[in-house]
Tab-separated table of C-alpha atoms in Angstrom:
chain	number	residue	atom	x	y	z
W	87	MET	CA	127.380	89.571	89.001
W	88	GLN	CA	127.017	91.767	92.100
W	89	LYS	CA	123.877	90.999	94.045
W	90	LEU	CA	121.413	93.785	94.733
W	91	SER	CA	121.823	95.093	98.261
W	92	PRO	CA	119.015	94.177	100.676
W	93	PHE	CA	119.804	97.324	102.659
W	94	VAL	CA	118.574	100.692	101.402
W	95	PHE	CA	119.467	104.214	102.489
W	96	GLY	CA	119.334	107.563	100.735
W	97	ASN	CA	116.108	106.660	98.949
W	98	LEU	CA	112.650	105.570	100.008
W	99	VAL	CA	112.958	101.968	101.074
W	100	ASN	CA	111.400	99.344	98.829
W	101	LEU	CA	109.006	96.621	99.925
W	102	GLN	CA	111.839	94.195	100.682
W	103	SER	CA	113.737	96.708	102.825
W	104	PHE	CA	110.695	97.987	104.700
W	105	THR	CA	110.807	96.643	108.226
W	106	ASN	CA	108.689	96.539	111.350
W	107	ARG	CA	106.311	99.420	111.003
W	108	GLU	CA	103.302	97.106	111.026
W	109	ASN	CA	101.411	98.938	113.765
W	110	GLU	CA	102.092	102.388	112.343
W	111	LEU	CA	101.302	101.149	108.818
W	112	LYS	CA	97.975	99.718	109.925
W	113	ARG	CA	97.083	102.841	111.904
W	114	LEU	CA	97.976	105.210	109.085
W	115	LYS	CA	96.194	103.185	106.408
W	116	ASN	CA	93.048	102.844	108.527
W	117	ASN	CA	93.092	106.561	109.261
W	118	LEU	CA	93.436	107.624	105.651
W	119	ILE	CA	90.783	105.326	104.185
W	120	SER	CA	88.486	106.303	107.069
W	121	GLY	CA	88.851	109.994	106.296
W	122	ILE	CA	90.903	110.834	109.408
W	123	ASN	CA	93.637	113.415	108.862
W	124	THR	CA	96.973	112.278	110.291
W	125	ILE	CA	100.009	114.214	111.470
W	126	ILE	CA	103.327	112.364	111.702
W	127	ILE	CA	106.282	113.779	113.618
W	128	SER	CA	109.784	112.328	113.913
W	129	PRO	CA	113.391	113.389	113.247
W	130	ARG	CA	114.746	113.104	109.729
W	131	ARG	CA	115.863	109.694	108.521
W	132	TRP	CA	113.687	107.799	110.966
W	133	GLY	CA	111.457	106.453	108.193
W	134	LYS	CA	108.479	108.850	107.926
W	135	SER	CA	108.610	109.123	104.158
W	136	SER	CA	109.044	105.378	103.678
W	137	LEU	CA	106.095	104.700	105.985
W	138	VAL	CA	103.896	107.077	103.998
W	139	GLU	CA	105.142	105.663	100.697
W	140	LYS	CA	104.408	102.082	101.761
W	141	THR	CA	100.948	103.092	103.002
W	142	ILE	CA	100.138	104.855	99.742
W	143	MET	CA	101.357	101.870	97.713
W	144	ASP	CA	99.091	99.574	99.702
W	145	ILE	CA	96.103	101.880	99.292
W	146	ASN	CA	96.688	102.248	95.553
W	147	ILE	CA	96.588	98.451	95.232
W	148	THR	CA	93.566	97.754	97.433
W	149	ASP	CA	91.530	100.942	96.934
W	150	PRO	CA	91.813	102.197	93.329
W	151	ASP	CA	89.151	104.852	93.922
W	152	TYR	CA	91.675	106.882	95.903
W	153	LYS	CA	93.868	109.428	94.142
W	154	THR	CA	97.097	109.974	96.076
W	155	VAL	CA	99.187	113.126	96.027
W	156	LYS	CA	102.682	113.543	97.495
W	157	ILE	CA	104.147	117.001	97.967
W	158	ASP	CA	107.580	117.752	99.458
W	159	LEU	CA	107.937	121.260	100.886
W	160	PHE	CA	111.654	120.988	101.698
W	161	SER	CA	112.653	123.481	98.994
W	162	VAL	CA	109.459	125.563	98.911
W	163	ASN	CA	110.173	129.121	100.035
W	164	SER	CA	107.002	131.110	99.437
W	165	GLU	CA	103.226	130.858	99.537
W	166	GLN	CA	103.097	131.223	95.767
W	167	GLU	CA	105.483	128.284	95.293
W	168	PHE	CA	103.398	126.186	97.657
W	169	LEU	CA	100.069	126.955	95.994
W	170	GLU	CA	101.418	126.353	92.492
W	171	LYS	CA	103.056	123.093	93.537
W	172	PHE	CA	99.880	122.020	95.322
W	173	ALA	CA	97.815	122.742	92.197
W	174	ARG	CA	100.248	120.956	89.877
W	175	GLU	CA	100.453	117.766	91.935
W	176	VAL	CA	96.693	117.556	92.524
W	177	ILE	CA	95.951	118.047	88.834
W	178	LYS	CA	98.581	115.447	87.853
W	179	ALA	CA	97.112	112.924	90.280
W	180	SER	CA	93.603	113.408	88.877
W	181	SER	CA	94.430	111.732	85.559
W	182	ALA	CA	97.198	109.781	83.832
W	183	LYS	CA	96.877	111.835	80.619
W	184	TRP	CA	98.404	115.299	80.320
W	185	GLU	CA	95.739	116.305	77.807
W	186	GLU	CA	93.176	115.866	80.560
W	187	TRP	CA	95.276	117.991	82.926
W	188	LEU	CA	94.851	120.920	80.556
W	189	LYS	CA	91.169	120.288	80.008
W	190	GLU	CA	90.436	119.906	83.713
W	191	SER	CA	92.331	123.087	84.529
W	192	LYS	CA	90.305	125.121	82.069
W	193	ASP	CA	87.050	123.770	83.499
W	194	ILE	CA	87.648	123.955	87.236
W	195	PHE	CA	89.210	127.386	87.715
W	196	LYS	CA	86.509	130.044	87.838
W	197	LYS	CA	88.466	133.092	88.999
W	198	LEU	CA	92.097	132.163	88.401
W	199	ILE	CA	93.704	131.956	84.982
W	200	PRO	CA	96.392	129.251	84.911
W	201	LYS	CA	99.471	129.380	82.693
W	202	PHE	CA	100.906	126.045	81.606
W	203	SER	CA	104.348	124.864	80.623
W	204	ILE	CA	104.738	121.393	79.130
W	205	GLY	CA	108.061	119.918	78.015
W	206	ILE	CA	109.045	116.852	76.014
W	207	GLN	CA	108.288	114.644	79.020
W	208	PRO	CA	104.970	115.950	80.379
W	209	ASP	CA	105.138	113.820	83.539
W	210	SER	CA	108.250	115.639	84.724
W	211	ASP	CA	108.103	118.842	82.678
W	212	PHE	CA	104.553	119.942	83.479
W	213	SER	CA	104.144	123.123	85.498
W	214	ILE	CA	101.360	125.549	86.257
W	215	SER	CA	101.613	129.155	87.383
W	216	PHE	CA	99.328	132.054	88.257
W	217	ASP	CA	99.488	135.798	88.542
W	218	TRP	CA	100.515	136.401	92.159
W	219	GLU	CA	98.116	139.283	92.789
W	220	GLU	CA	95.211	137.168	91.615
W	221	LEU	CA	96.466	134.119	93.463
W	222	LYS	CA	96.528	136.019	96.750
W	223	LYS	CA	92.894	136.986	96.339
W	224	TYR	CA	91.619	133.587	95.212
W	225	SER	CA	93.929	131.090	96.929
W	226	ASP	CA	90.820	129.216	98.101
W	227	GLU	CA	90.422	127.885	94.561
W	228	ILE	CA	93.773	126.129	94.868
W	229	LEU	CA	93.233	124.849	98.402
W	230	ASN	CA	89.807	123.458	97.461
W	231	LEU	CA	91.039	121.938	94.192
W	232	PRO	CA	91.164	118.314	95.411
W	233	GLU	CA	87.587	118.517	96.725
W	234	ILE	CA	86.333	119.951	93.433
W	235	LEU	CA	88.085	117.249	91.390
W	236	ALA	CA	87.050	114.492	93.801
W	237	THR	CA	83.401	115.501	93.513
W	238	LYS	CA	83.582	115.798	89.751
W	239	LYS	CA	85.309	112.447	89.230
W	240	GLN	CA	83.551	110.640	92.102
W	241	VAL	CA	86.812	109.655	93.755
W	242	LYS	CA	88.614	110.516	96.975
W	243	PHE	CA	91.950	112.282	97.383
W	244	ILE	CA	94.716	111.582	99.879
W	245	ILE	CA	97.085	114.539	100.116
W	246	CYS	CA	100.486	113.785	101.710
W	247	ILE	CA	102.663	116.811	102.491
W	248	ASP	CA	106.236	116.286	103.683
W	249	GLU	CA	108.183	118.848	105.790
W	250	PHE	CA	104.913	120.637	106.449
W	251	GLN	CA	106.501	122.823	109.130
W	252	ASN	CA	108.404	124.717	106.421
W	253	LEU	CA	105.225	126.681	105.759
W	254	ALA	CA	105.772	128.354	109.141
W	255	HIS	CA	108.697	130.259	107.617
W	256	PHE	CA	106.348	132.212	105.364
W	257	PRO	CA	106.072	135.845	106.514
W	258	ASN	CA	102.260	135.645	106.506
W	259	PHE	CA	101.972	132.087	107.816
W	260	GLU	CA	99.314	132.941	110.404
W	261	ALA	CA	96.925	134.098	107.684
W	262	VAL	CA	97.850	131.165	105.430
W	263	GLU	CA	97.320	128.739	108.316
W	264	LYS	CA	93.859	130.082	109.113
W	265	ASN	CA	92.790	129.974	105.485
W	266	MET	CA	94.069	126.432	104.929
W	267	ARG	CA	92.244	125.104	107.973
W	268	ALA	CA	89.044	126.969	107.070
W	269	VAL	CA	89.014	125.464	103.563
W	270	TRP	CA	90.273	121.971	104.349
W	271	GLN	CA	87.965	121.259	107.297
W	272	LYS	CA	84.908	121.577	105.028
W	273	GLN	CA	86.111	119.000	102.514
W	274	LYS	CA	84.261	115.677	102.464
W	275	ASN	CA	86.267	113.718	99.910
W	276	VAL	CA	89.819	114.657	100.862
W	277	VAL	CA	92.022	113.451	103.698
W	278	TYR	CA	95.431	114.855	104.648
W	279	CYS	CA	98.638	113.271	105.895
W	280	LEU	CA	100.927	116.062	107.088
W	281	TYR	CA	104.371	115.137	108.322
W	282	GLY	CA	107.560	116.872	109.383
W	283	SER	CA	110.882	116.521	111.147
W	284	LYS	CA	110.959	119.632	113.329
W	285	ARG	CA	109.182	118.429	116.430
W	286	ASP	CA	108.917	121.806	118.187
W	287	MET	CA	107.496	123.501	115.097
W	288	MET	CA	105.113	120.671	114.231
W	289	THR	CA	103.890	120.422	117.815
W	290	ASN	CA	103.312	124.169	117.926
W	291	ILE	CA	101.219	123.978	114.754
W	292	PHE	CA	99.117	120.942	115.646
W	293	ASP	CA	99.100	120.647	119.438
W	294	ASN	CA	98.701	124.284	120.462
W	295	SER	CA	95.103	125.110	121.395
W	296	SER	CA	95.505	128.681	120.154
W	297	LYS	CA	96.463	127.583	116.617
W	298	PRO	CA	94.048	126.925	113.704
W	299	PHE	CA	95.348	123.372	113.108
W	300	TYR	CA	94.813	122.296	116.711
W	301	ARG	CA	93.255	118.816	116.682
W	302	PHE	CA	93.209	118.739	112.910
W	303	GLY	CA	93.799	114.999	113.020
W	304	ASP	CA	95.391	111.990	114.678
W	305	LEU	CA	98.892	112.806	115.959
W	306	LEU	CA	101.439	110.029	115.382
W	307	LEU	CA	104.854	110.455	117.035
W	308	LEU	CA	107.052	107.991	115.189
W	309	SER	CA	109.456	106.107	117.435
W	310	LYS	CA	112.579	104.126	116.577
W	311	ILE	CA	112.247	100.549	115.413
W	312	LYS	CA	113.059	98.187	118.295
W	313	LYS	CA	116.502	96.627	118.559
W	314	GLU	CA	115.307	93.013	118.307
W	315	LYS	CA	113.360	93.785	115.103
W	316	TRP	CA	116.443	95.330	113.514
W	317	GLU	CA	118.592	92.369	114.527
W	318	SER	CA	116.212	89.887	112.901
W	319	PHE	CA	115.963	92.075	109.808
W	320	ILE	CA	119.761	92.253	109.422
W	321	VAL	CA	120.365	88.528	109.969
W	322	GLU	CA	117.541	87.502	107.613
W	323	ASN	CA	118.700	89.811	104.827
W	324	PHE	CA	122.241	88.470	105.016
W	325	GLU	CA	120.838	84.942	104.799
W	326	LYS	CA	118.697	85.826	101.773
W	327	THR	CA	121.868	86.779	99.884
W	328	ASN	CA	123.827	83.702	101.042
W	329	ARG	CA	125.971	85.585	103.552
W	330	ARG	CA	126.125	85.178	107.294
W	331	ILE	CA	126.166	87.611	110.170
W	332	SER	CA	125.886	86.555	113.791
W	333	GLN	CA	123.226	87.871	116.132
W	334	THR	CA	126.069	89.479	118.091
W	335	PHE	CA	127.318	91.540	115.149
W	336	ALA	CA	123.756	92.486	114.198
W	337	GLY	CA	123.227	93.657	117.767
W	338	ARG	CA	126.422	95.705	117.695
W	339	ILE	CA	125.204	97.457	114.537
W	340	THR	CA	121.910	98.419	116.153
W	341	ASP	CA	123.597	99.462	119.416
W	342	LEU	CA	126.217	101.675	117.781
W	343	MET	CA	123.609	103.220	115.486
W	344	LYS	CA	121.103	103.517	118.350
W	345	CYS	CA	118.394	101.960	116.129
W	346	HIS	CA	118.544	104.984	113.799
W	347	SER	CA	116.824	103.752	110.620
W	348	TRP	CA	119.064	105.457	108.072
W	349	TYR	CA	122.313	104.482	109.764
W	350	VAL	CA	121.307	100.909	110.570
W	351	GLN	CA	120.631	100.416	106.858
W	352	GLN	CA	123.824	102.233	105.800
W	353	PHE	CA	126.098	100.428	108.268
W	354	SER	CA	124.484	97.080	107.429
W	355	TYR	CA	125.094	97.764	103.750
W	356	TYR	CA	128.786	98.531	104.296
W	357	VAL	CA	129.235	95.334	106.329
W	358	TRP	CA	127.246	93.328	103.761
W	359	SER	CA	129.190	94.723	100.788
W	360	GLU	CA	132.544	93.702	102.373
W	361	THR	CA	131.341	90.193	103.262
W	362	GLN	CA	131.755	87.254	100.910
W	363	ASN	CA	130.841	84.501	103.343
W	364	GLU	CA	130.661	85.507	107.010
W	365	VAL	CA	131.163	88.746	108.920
W	366	THR	CA	134.388	88.991	110.920
W	367	ASP	CA	135.746	91.537	113.394
W	368	SER	CA	137.977	92.956	110.682
W	369	ILE	CA	135.076	93.402	108.251
W	370	PHE	CA	132.953	94.982	110.975
W	371	CYS	CA	135.627	97.495	112.016
W	372	ASP	CA	136.501	98.400	108.414
W	373	ALA	CA	132.809	98.995	107.648
W	374	LEU	CA	132.428	101.226	110.712
W	375	GLU	CA	135.463	103.275	109.718
W	376	ARG	CA	134.091	103.573	106.185
W	377	LEU	CA	130.721	104.694	107.558
W	378	VAL	CA	132.224	107.439	109.699
W	379	GLN	CA	134.638	108.633	107.006
W	380	SER	CA	131.862	108.844	104.412
W	381	ASN	CA	130.155	111.407	106.639
W	382	VAL	CA	133.205	113.419	107.763
W	383	PRO	CA	132.865	116.249	105.191
W	384	LEU	CA	129.273	116.807	106.299
W	385	PHE	CA	130.247	116.718	109.981
W	386	GLN	CA	133.136	119.138	109.440
W	387	ASN	CA	130.858	121.634	107.722
W	388	LYS	CA	128.315	121.216	110.498
W	389	ILE	CA	130.734	121.808	113.352
W	390	GLU	CA	132.220	124.908	111.725
W	391	GLU	CA	128.831	126.569	112.247
W	392	PHE	CA	128.923	125.997	116.023
W	393	SER	CA	130.097	128.552	118.548
W	394	THR	CA	132.638	127.634	121.209
W	395	GLY	CA	129.833	127.574	123.767
W	396	GLN	CA	127.804	125.123	121.668
W	397	ILE	CA	130.793	122.804	121.180
W	398	ASN	CA	131.521	122.872	124.913
W	399	LEU	CA	127.884	122.037	125.627
W	400	LEU	CA	128.084	119.075	123.226
W	401	LYS	CA	131.175	117.902	125.099
W	402	ALA	CA	129.191	117.898	128.331
W	403	ILE	CA	126.322	116.030	126.679
W	404	ALA	CA	128.758	113.511	125.176
W	405	LYS	CA	130.051	112.847	128.686
W	406	ASN	CA	126.484	112.246	129.892
W	407	GLU	CA	126.451	115.193	132.283
W	408	LYS	CA	122.967	115.390	133.802
W	409	GLN	CA	123.154	118.770	135.568
W	410	LEU	CA	124.272	121.037	132.747
W	411	SER	CA	123.713	124.212	134.758
W	412	SER	CA	125.436	123.075	137.946
W	413	LYS	CA	128.473	125.066	139.083
W	414	GLU	CA	130.776	122.083	138.585
W	415	THR	CA	129.583	121.404	135.030
W	416	LEU	CA	129.659	125.090	134.061
W	417	LYS	CA	133.238	125.324	135.281
W	418	ARG	CA	134.491	121.969	133.950
W	419	TYR	CA	133.286	122.572	130.393
W	420	HIS	CA	133.591	126.382	130.289
W	421	LEU	CA	129.883	126.777	129.644
W	422	GLY	CA	129.518	130.312	131.005
W	423	THR	CA	126.181	131.026	132.650
W	424	SER	CA	123.009	128.986	133.055
W	425	ALA	CA	121.276	131.390	130.685
W	426	GLY	CA	124.010	130.756	128.119
W	427	VAL	CA	123.550	126.993	128.475
W	428	ASN	CA	119.820	127.295	127.830
W	429	LYS	CA	120.410	129.508	124.816
W	430	ASN	CA	122.973	127.123	123.298
W	431	LYS	CA	120.790	124.113	124.081
W	432	ASN	CA	117.807	125.676	122.307
W	433	THR	CA	119.970	126.493	119.293
W	434	LEU	CA	121.221	122.908	119.074
W	435	LEU	CA	117.663	121.623	119.422
W	436	GLN	CA	116.496	123.888	116.602
W	437	LYS	CA	119.360	122.714	114.403
W	438	ASP	CA	118.424	119.052	115.031
W	439	ILE	CA	121.815	118.308	116.589
W	440	ILE	CA	120.357	117.101	119.891
W	441	SER	CA	116.993	115.960	121.197
W	442	GLU	CA	115.443	116.299	124.629
W	443	GLU	CA	112.931	113.755	125.897
W	444	ARG	CA	111.750	113.724	129.491
W	445	GLY	CA	114.814	115.618	130.619
W	446	ILE	CA	117.246	113.323	128.749
W	447	ILE	CA	119.422	115.127	126.210
W	448	GLU	CA	121.258	113.156	123.535
W	449	PHE	CA	122.781	113.490	120.074
W	450	LEU	CA	120.247	112.955	117.281
W	451	ASP	CA	122.893	111.655	114.880
W	452	PRO	CA	124.708	108.617	116.350
W	453	VAL	CA	127.526	108.674	113.777
W	454	PHE	CA	128.142	112.371	114.354
W	455	GLU	CA	128.385	111.529	118.065
W	456	LEU	CA	131.005	108.819	117.388
W	457	TRP	CA	133.022	111.235	115.265
W	458	PHE	CA	132.642	114.033	117.831
W	459	ARG	CA	133.864	111.777	120.669
W	460	LYS	CA	136.858	110.713	118.594
W	461	LEU	CA	137.681	114.315	117.671
W	462	TYR	CA	137.487	115.811	121.155
W	463	PHE	CA	138.154	112.863	123.497
W	464	ASP	CA	140.095	110.523	121.198
W	465	GLU	CA	137.625	107.764	121.996
W	466	ASP	CA	137.630	104.608	119.925
W	467	TYR	CA	134.441	104.247	117.871
W	468	LEU	CA	133.747	100.860	119.439
W	469	LYS	CA	134.150	102.102	123.012
W	470	HIS	CA	130.782	103.850	123.131
């Protein structure tokens, strides 16, 4: 019988696969149970959602008086969608019985008239909607819903909202933003954990003194898990399943994946799944090839969206050019003008292809970088 993999990617990691976020876990848990709103920012696949999930699981075990709500805004495209989703998830979290959801809704809404849809499986087929014209006028009733329910039930709510920066795409976001802050800052029994992957957008919302959400809470910039922690995690999880991997191979995984949480787990899984007893060079190389090839369709689609100028800029970044606007670099990589470089760089930053920290520009996706280097420079994956 095939053993269950100790390495998880593509889903929220379980307790066994959760690794080395002790400090962040402690900070986030202390914040939330102390009523301190928290904003978490990091690129996608660095473990934000798993950190929040683990924190919420811990709180649900140790502090049953807290009602926890998780809302993902990745596919939410309008204010109406957001408000209706917010209302549905808060109401669902307030009770385990769908009959009470209906009763509560009839009691707590004073100006809005909710419409319900309940399927065969109420947990997954429960939805609530409102007339949009009325919802625009009385959106405060939705935004203040957790405080009303918390007061009524003598509990506290923790509201976790993923990809929060997506709200900034709403045409009337400035008005929405002001209203949300005005309502939420008065609440006594609700705390918010707002997290997102677009650093520029999230920073503009929460760290701009001219914005309503300025200093709304504790700002947590999630960093990568350290190399030595990953190495121990990989070696120990091989041992737990009666397989062996050397510290050297574990280190090569973390180095090639640049400690990227998703890819360290995915690469480790591919190596683990090919290993019966002990990892060899052949197993390692085959797993790396499998990892890259599994992502090629995605990378091909991604690169087709790039202009020639953007691809040339990525070539320069891949070659670790430091002075991207110097005459030599502009000429060598056919980058055009300095203004063109800045424009292409900003586009790649917005698309989450590259990151820029303290003047250092690098690829955000380490496997995409390996594939890109192979495609344009014919570099061996293991060379970098």
